[in-house]
Every structure is written in structure tokens, then in C-alpha cells.
Short mmCIF file of C-alpha atoms in Angstrom, two decimals:
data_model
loop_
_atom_site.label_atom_id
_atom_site.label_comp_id
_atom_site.label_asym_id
_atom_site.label_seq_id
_atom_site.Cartn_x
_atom_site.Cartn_y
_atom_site.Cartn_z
CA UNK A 1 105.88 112.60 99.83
CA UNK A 2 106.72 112.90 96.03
CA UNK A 3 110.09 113.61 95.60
CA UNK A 4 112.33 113.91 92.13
CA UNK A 5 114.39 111.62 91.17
CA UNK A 6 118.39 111.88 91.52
CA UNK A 7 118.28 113.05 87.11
CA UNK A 8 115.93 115.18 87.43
CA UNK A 9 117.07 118.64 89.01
CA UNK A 10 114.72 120.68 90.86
CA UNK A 11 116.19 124.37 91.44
CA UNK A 12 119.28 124.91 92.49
CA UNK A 13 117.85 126.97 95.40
CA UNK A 14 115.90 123.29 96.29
CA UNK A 15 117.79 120.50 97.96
CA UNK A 16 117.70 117.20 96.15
CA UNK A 17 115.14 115.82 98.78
CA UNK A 18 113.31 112.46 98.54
CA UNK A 19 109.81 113.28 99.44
CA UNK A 20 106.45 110.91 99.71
CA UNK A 21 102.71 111.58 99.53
CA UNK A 22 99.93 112.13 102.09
CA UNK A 23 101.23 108.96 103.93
CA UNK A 24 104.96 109.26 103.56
CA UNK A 25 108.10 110.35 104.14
CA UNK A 26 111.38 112.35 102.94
CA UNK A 27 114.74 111.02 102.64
CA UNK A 28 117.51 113.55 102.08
CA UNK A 29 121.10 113.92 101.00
CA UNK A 30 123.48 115.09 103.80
CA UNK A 31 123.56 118.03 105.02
CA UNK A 32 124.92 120.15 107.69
CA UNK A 33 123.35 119.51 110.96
CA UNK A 34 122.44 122.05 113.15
CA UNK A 35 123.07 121.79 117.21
CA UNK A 36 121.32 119.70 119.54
CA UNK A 37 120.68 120.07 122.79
CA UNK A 38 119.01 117.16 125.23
CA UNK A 39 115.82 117.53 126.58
CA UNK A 40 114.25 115.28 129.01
CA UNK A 41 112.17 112.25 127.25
CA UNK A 42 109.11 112.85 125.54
CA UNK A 43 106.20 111.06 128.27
CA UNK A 44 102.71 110.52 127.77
CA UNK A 45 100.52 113.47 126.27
CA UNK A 46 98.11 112.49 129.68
CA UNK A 47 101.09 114.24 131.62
CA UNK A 48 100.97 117.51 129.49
CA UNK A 49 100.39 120.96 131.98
CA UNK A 50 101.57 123.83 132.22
CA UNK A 51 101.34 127.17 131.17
CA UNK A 52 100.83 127.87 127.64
CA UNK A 53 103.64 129.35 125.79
CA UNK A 54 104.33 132.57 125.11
CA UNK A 55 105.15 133.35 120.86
CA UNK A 56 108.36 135.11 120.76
CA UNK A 57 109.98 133.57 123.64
CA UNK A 58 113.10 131.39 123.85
CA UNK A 59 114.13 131.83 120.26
CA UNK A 60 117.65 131.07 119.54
CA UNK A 61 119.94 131.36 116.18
CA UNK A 62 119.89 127.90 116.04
CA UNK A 63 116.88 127.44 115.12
CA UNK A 64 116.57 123.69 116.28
CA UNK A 65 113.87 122.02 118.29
CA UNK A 66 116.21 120.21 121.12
CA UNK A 67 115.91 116.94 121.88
CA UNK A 68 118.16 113.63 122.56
CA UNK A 69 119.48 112.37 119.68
CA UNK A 70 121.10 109.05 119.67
CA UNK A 71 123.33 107.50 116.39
CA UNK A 72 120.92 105.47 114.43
CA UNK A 73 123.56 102.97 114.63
CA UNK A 74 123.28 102.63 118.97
CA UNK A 75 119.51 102.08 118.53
CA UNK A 76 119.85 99.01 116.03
CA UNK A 77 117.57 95.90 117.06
CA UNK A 78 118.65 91.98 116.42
CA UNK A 79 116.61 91.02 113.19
CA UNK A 80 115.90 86.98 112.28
CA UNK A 81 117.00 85.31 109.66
CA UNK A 82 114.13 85.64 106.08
CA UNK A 83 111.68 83.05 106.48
CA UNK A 84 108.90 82.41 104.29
CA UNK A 85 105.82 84.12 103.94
CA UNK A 86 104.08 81.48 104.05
CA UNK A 87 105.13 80.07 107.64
CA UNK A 88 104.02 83.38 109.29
CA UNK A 89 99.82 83.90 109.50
CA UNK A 90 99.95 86.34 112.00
CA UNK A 91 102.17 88.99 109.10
CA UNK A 92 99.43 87.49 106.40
CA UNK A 93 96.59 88.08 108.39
CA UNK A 94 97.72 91.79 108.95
CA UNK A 95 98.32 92.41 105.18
CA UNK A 96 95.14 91.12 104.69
CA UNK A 97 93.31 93.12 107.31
CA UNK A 98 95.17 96.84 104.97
CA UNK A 99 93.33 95.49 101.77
CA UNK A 100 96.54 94.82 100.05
CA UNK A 101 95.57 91.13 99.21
CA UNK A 102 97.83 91.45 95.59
CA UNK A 103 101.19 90.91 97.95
CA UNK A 104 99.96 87.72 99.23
CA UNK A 105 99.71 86.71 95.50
CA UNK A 106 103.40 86.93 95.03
CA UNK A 107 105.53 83.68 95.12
CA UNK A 108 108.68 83.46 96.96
CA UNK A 109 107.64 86.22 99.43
CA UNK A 110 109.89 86.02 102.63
CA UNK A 111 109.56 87.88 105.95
CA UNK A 112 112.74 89.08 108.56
CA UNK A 113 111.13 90.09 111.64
CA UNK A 114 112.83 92.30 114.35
CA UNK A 115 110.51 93.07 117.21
CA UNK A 116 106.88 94.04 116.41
CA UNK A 117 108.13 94.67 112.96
CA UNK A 118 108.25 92.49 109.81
CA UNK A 119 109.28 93.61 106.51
CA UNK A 120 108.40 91.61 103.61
CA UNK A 121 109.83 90.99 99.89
CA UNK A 122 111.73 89.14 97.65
CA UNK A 123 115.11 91.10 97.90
CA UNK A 124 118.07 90.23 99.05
CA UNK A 125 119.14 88.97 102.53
CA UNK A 126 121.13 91.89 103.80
CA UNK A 127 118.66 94.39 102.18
CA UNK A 128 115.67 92.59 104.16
CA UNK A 129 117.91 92.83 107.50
CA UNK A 130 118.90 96.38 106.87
CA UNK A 131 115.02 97.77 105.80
CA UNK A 132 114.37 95.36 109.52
CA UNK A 133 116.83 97.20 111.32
CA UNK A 134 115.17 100.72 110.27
CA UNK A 135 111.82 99.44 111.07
CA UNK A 136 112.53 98.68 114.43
CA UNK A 137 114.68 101.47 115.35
CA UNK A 138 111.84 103.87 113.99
CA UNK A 139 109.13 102.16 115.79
CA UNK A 140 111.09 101.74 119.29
CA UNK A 141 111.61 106.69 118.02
CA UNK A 142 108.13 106.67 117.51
CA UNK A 143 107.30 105.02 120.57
CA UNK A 144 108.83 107.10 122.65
CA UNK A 145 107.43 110.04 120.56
CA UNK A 146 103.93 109.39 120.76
CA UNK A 147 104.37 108.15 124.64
CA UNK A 148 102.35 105.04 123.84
CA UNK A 149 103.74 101.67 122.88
CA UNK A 150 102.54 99.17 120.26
CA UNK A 151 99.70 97.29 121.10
CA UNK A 152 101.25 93.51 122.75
CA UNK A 153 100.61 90.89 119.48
CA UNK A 154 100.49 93.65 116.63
CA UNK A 155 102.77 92.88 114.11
CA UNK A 156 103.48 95.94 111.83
CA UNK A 157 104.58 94.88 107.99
CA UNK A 158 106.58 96.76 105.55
CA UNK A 159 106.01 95.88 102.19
CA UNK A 160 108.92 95.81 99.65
CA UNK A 161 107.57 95.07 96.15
CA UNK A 162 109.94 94.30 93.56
CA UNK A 163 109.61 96.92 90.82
CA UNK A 164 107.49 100.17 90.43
CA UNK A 165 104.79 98.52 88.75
CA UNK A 166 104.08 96.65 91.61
CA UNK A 167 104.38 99.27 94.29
CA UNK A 168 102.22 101.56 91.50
CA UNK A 169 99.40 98.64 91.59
CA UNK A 170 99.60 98.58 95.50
CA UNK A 171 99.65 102.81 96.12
CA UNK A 172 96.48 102.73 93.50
CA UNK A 173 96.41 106.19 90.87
CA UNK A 174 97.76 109.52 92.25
CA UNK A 175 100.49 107.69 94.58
CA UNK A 176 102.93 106.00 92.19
CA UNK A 177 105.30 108.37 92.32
CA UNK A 178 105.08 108.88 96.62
CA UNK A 179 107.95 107.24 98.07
CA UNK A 180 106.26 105.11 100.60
CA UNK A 181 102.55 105.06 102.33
CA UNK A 182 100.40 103.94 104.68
CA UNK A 183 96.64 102.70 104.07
CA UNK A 184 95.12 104.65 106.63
CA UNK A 185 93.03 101.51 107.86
CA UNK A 186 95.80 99.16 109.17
CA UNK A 187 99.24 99.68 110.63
CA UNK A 188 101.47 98.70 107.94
CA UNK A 189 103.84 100.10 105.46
CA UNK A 190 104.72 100.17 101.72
CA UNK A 191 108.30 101.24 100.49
CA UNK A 192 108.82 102.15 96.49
CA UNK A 193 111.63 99.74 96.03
CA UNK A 194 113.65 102.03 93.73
CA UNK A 195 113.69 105.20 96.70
CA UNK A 196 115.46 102.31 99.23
CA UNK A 197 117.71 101.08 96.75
CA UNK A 198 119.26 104.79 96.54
CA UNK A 199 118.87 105.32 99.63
CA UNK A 200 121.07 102.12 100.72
CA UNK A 201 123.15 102.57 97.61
CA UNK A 202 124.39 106.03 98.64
CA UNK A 203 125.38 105.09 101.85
CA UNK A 204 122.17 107.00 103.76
CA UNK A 205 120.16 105.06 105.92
CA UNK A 206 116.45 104.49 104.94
CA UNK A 207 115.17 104.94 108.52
CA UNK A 208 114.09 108.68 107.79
CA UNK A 209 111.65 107.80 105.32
CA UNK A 210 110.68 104.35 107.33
CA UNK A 211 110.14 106.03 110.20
CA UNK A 212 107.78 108.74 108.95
CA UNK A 213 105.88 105.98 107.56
CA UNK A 214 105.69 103.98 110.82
CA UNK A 215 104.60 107.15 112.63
CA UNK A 216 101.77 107.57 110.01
CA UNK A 217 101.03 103.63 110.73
CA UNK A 218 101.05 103.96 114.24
CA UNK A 219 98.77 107.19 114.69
CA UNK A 220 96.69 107.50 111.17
CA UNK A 221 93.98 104.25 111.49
CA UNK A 222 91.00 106.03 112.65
CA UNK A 223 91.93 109.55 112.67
CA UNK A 224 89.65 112.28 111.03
CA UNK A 225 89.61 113.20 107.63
CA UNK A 226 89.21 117.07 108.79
CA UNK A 227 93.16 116.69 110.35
CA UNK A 228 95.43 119.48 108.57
CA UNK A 229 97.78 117.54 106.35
CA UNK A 230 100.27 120.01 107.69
CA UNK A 231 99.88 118.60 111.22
CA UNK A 232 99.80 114.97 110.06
CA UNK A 233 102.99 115.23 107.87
CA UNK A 234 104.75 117.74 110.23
CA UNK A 235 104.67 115.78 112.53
CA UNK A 236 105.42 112.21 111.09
CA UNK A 237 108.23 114.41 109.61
CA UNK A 238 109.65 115.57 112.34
CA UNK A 239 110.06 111.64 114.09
CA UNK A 240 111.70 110.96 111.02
CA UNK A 241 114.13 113.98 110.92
CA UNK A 242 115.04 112.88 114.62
CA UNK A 243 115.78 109.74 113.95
CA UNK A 244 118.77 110.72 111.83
CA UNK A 245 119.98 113.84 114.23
CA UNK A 246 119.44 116.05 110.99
CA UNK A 247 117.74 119.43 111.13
CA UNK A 248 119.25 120.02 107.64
CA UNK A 249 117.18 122.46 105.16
CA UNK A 250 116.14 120.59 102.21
CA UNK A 251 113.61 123.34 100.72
CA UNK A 252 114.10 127.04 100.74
CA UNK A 253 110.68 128.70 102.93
CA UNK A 254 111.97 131.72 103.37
CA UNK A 255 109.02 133.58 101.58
CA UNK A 256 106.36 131.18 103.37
CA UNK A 257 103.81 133.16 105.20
CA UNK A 258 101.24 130.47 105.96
CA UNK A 259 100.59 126.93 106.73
CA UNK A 260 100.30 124.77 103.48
CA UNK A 261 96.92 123.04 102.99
CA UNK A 262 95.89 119.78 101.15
CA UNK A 263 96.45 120.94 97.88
CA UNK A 264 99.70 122.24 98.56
CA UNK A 265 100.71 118.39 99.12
CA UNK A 266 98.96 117.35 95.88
CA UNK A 267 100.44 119.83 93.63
CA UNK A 268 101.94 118.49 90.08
CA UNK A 269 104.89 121.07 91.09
CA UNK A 270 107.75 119.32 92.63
CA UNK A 271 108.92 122.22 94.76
CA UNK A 272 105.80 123.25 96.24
CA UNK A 273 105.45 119.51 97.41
CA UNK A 274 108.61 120.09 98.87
CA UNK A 275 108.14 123.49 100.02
CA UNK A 276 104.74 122.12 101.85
CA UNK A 277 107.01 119.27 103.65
CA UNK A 278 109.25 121.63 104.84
CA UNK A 279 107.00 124.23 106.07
CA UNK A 280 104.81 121.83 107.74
CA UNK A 281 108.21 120.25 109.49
CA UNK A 282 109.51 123.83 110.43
CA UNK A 283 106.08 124.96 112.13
CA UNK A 284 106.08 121.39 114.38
CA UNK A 285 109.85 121.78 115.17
CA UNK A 286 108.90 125.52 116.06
CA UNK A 287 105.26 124.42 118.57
CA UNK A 288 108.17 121.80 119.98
CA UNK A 289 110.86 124.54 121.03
CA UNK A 290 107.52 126.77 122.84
CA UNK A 291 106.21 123.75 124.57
CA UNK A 292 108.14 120.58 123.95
CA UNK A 293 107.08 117.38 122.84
CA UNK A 294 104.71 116.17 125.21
CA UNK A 295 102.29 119.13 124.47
CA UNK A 296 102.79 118.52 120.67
CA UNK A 297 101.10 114.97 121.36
CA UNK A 298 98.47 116.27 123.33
CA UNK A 299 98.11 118.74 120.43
CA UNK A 300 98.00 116.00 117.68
CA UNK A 301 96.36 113.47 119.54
CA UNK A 302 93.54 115.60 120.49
CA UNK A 303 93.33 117.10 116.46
CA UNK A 304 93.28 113.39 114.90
CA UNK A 305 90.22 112.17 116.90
CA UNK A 306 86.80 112.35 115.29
CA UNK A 307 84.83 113.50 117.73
CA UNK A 308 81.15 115.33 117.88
CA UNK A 309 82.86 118.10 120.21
CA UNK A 310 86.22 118.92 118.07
CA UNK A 311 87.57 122.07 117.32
CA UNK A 312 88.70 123.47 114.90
CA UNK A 313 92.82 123.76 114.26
CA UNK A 314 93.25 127.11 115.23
CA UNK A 315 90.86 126.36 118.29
CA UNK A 316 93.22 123.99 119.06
CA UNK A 317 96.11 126.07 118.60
CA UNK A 318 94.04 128.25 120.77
CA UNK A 319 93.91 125.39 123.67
CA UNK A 320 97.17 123.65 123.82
CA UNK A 321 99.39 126.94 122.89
CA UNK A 322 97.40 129.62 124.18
CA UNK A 323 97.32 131.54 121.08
CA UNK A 324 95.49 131.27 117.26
CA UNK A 325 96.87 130.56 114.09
CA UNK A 326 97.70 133.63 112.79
CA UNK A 327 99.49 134.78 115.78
CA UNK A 328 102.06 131.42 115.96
CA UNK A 329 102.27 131.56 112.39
CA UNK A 330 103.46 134.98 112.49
CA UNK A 331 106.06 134.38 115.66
CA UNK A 332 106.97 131.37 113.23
CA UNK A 333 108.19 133.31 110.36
CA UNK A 334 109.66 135.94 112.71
CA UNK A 335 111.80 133.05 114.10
CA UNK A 336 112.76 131.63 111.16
CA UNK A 337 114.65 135.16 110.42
CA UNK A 338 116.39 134.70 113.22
CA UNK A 339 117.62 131.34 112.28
CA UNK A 340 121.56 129.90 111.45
CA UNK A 341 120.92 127.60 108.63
CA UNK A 342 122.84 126.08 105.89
CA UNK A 343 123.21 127.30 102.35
CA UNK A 344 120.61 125.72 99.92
#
């Protein structure tokens, strides 16, 4: 996502969100969390049955989708120590397989690793460990989101240039200003280096926004170019929400009546971007209190693949829910009404 910067004020009706582009992620102040209930795990979309869901049912005035949330801080994973860049082939080989050649130019690159994970830059120690730390944690959420675990010898880097310049040279025109992305063709990562720094500054952990870019990593190589953008970032935005335990309202959608589109995400107005986000997040959270997680896999999984026999979206709305578009879109808005949520 594209998000503002802490100067410059959206609306006072619009949370101060940090949001990222068509790979990406949002970061967000605090805010008051909503209850949680737990659910049992997440498993493999294979083991999705059942009934379709009926709109209108099990609405509460919470308006959360329940799941298990854990602190970030229980899920942490033991991170090395930096080590060059140089002295790891397997993290240079996977840079080189994104097309993002122009890090491997940089001197005095270093890698921490922590699991699958390896985040690379030239920052300091405890900032490499800490970005590490978020990396893994997200991937070990994601995992257990998607039901499907990282392939055994795939290493997964996150990219930390140094200054905007270089993250603008690395995102390429129309992504500058996103907080983080994902290439689309490997599983890997790049952070804008100034979105972390307030992130750590501030005291607010970075692994919402690393973990909707993992999710994007882990589940975007390959997948069509016909996806909705709403189901690609609703989703990644919803792992990364759950990560942090927040269900907090960052963009006022009270007047949304549909599902944003492409250009809803590309608009040069900062709160329709964030509108979009938080839209697309509500209408996932809302498919995941009708049918729970699982089915939301089977959902996405099915929608991402570029296959000769696909359906449409509301086809598959259709399939997995049991009802179109317009009909879950309307129960959607009718449920939102319903909702307890914090002032804007």
C-alpha cells in the first residue's frame, strides 16, 4: 500500500495508517482492539467441506473474524548474528532469481538469517535482528494461514535498502511511494527503509507490514493476472492484521457499497487507497466469520490459479460460499451496521 506520511494529515475522519501498493502492506498506529475469540487452527484448504454459509447468519456486534491470537512477542524465532553477503550464495542466488540484481551491487551488504528467512542491508545490528524476528514470526502466521509450509531449501530475503532512492530504483516508477513489495516472480521482499524506521522508532512492531508482504511472497509467484486485487490484498491484509491481534479501524467505510477494483488501489487519492485496503480487509474478515479460514484458502487458492477452466470471482463466490457477489456484498454492509467499532 501507499500510505501518508506521519506530516502529512489525511482527514481527521481517516486514521493515520501506513499503507503499501499492489504487493504490500499497512502498518498502523494503535488502536483499540476489538474481542477475540479462538477458533480451532486454520488446516489445509484440501480439508475444506461443508455446507456453504448462509449471509446473515452468526453476526455479532463485534464485528471480528475470531481466531487465536498469540503476542507477537511468544512467537519470536532465534535470529544469527549479520554475516556478509557475500558468504551466503544460496540468499544471492534468490535475489538474483526476483531480477533485483542492483542489491547485489551494494558493498558492505550483510545478511541475519532466522529460519527460512534472511533479511538483508546495511543497517544496524539490532535493526537487522528485529526486521529477522518479524520475518520469521510472519512466515511461521502465514504458514499456518495458507495450511502449506515453505518449500524445504527456499530461503525467502527481505531487502532493506538504505535510503528512498534506492528502494525507488528497486520498486521501479509508480511504487516509490508503496511501503514494501513483492516482485511477483520470486518469493522475496522489499521494505522502504524510512516506513521501518517509524515503525521501530514509535515503539510498533514492523511485523504487520512484513507479514503482508511475506503472504504476497509466499502465494503471488504464478498466480493470475485476472485475481481481484481486493482478494489478493484482503487477504495478505488480513495475515498481517492477525499477526498483531488488532482488528482496529484505520479508514472510515461506512458509505462503501461495493468491492474496490484495481484502480481503486492505484488512485493518486490517499484515502481512497486507504479506503480500498480497508474494504478489501473488512469483506475477507467478514467470508472468514461465515466459513472460517480454511474455506477462505480454498477460496483464494482456487481464484489465484491460471487455469483454462476458471471462473469468474463471483462464480467463485458462487462455489465456495454458496451465494454471488452482490448478495455477500450486501449481507457485508448490513453487518458492518451492526458492528462495535472504535471512533475514527
Amino acid at each position: 500500500m501507499i500510505r501518508p506520511s506521519r506530516g502529512r494529515a489525511l482527514d481527521t475522519a481517516l486514521a493515520t495508517a501506513l499503507l503499501c501498493t499492489s504487493c504490500s502492506g499497512v502498518i498502523a498506529p494503535s488502536r483499540p482492539a476489538l474481542s477475540h475469540g479462538p477458533v480451532p487452527s486454520a488446516t489445509s484448504s484440501a480439508d475444506v467441506g461443508g455446507a456453504p454459509a448462509v449471509p446473515g447468519a452468526d453476526v455479532t456486534s463485534s464485528g471480528t473474524a475470531d481466531r487465536p491470537r498469540l503476542p507477537v512477542t511468544a512467537k519470536r524465532s532465534a535470529v544469527g548474528q549479520p554475516v556478509a553477503l557475500s558468504t551466503q550464495p544460496d540468499v544471492r542466488r534468490a535475489i538474483a532469481r526476483s531480477g533485483l540484481t542492483a542489491m547485489l551491487d551494494r558493498p558492505g551488504l550483510r545478511v541475519v538469517r532466522a529460519g527460512q528467512v534472511a533479511v538483508v542491508g546495511r543497517q544496524p545490528t539490532g535493526r537487522l535482528r528485529r526486521i529477522a524476528q518479524a520475518a520469521a514470526a510472519g512466515t511461521a502466521w502465514d504458514v499456518r494461514l495458507t495450511g502449506r509450509p515453505v518449500p524445504p531449501g527456499v530461503v525467502i530475503p527481505v531487502l532493506c535498502p538504505d535510503t528512498q532512492d534506492q528502494y525507488a530504483d528497486l520498486a521501479g516508477p509508480g511504487m516509490d511511494q508503496s511501503d514494501g513489495f513483492s516482485p511477483g516472480n520470486a518469493p522475496l521482499v522489499v521494505l522502504r527503509p524510512d516506513v521501518v524506521d517509524e515503525a521501530l522508532e514509535d515503539d510498533f512492531p514492523p511485523d504487520l507490514l512484513v507479514t503482508h508482504e511475506i503472504f504476497h511472497a509466499l502465494t503471488i509467484v504464478g498466480a493470475s493476472e485476472t485475481m481481484p486485487t481486493w482478494l489478493m490484498e484482503g487477504v495478505a491484509e488480513y495475515a498481517g492484521r492477525g499477526i498483531v491481534g488488532s482488528d482496529g479501524v484505520w479508514a472510515d467505510i461506512s458509505d462503501v457499497t461495493e468491492l474496490p477494483t484495481g484502480s481503486d488501489f492505484d488512485s493518486e487519492d490517499m484515502q481512497d487507497r486507504a479506503r480500498a485496503y480497508e474494504a478489501s480487509y473488512s469483506f475477507v474478515r467478514y467470508l472468514v466469520r461465515r466459513a472460517g479460514e480454511p474455506r477462505l484458502m480454498a477460496f483464494y487458492d482456487e481464484a489465484r490459479r491460471d487455469t483454462a477452466e476458471r471462473l469468474t470471482p463471483t462464480q467463485l463466490l458462487l462455489k465456495h460460499y454458496g451465494f454471488d457477489e452482490t448478495t455477500l456484498v450486501r449481507d457485508w454492509t448490513t453487518a458492518r451496521s451492526l458492528e462495535v467499532v472504535p471512533d475514527l
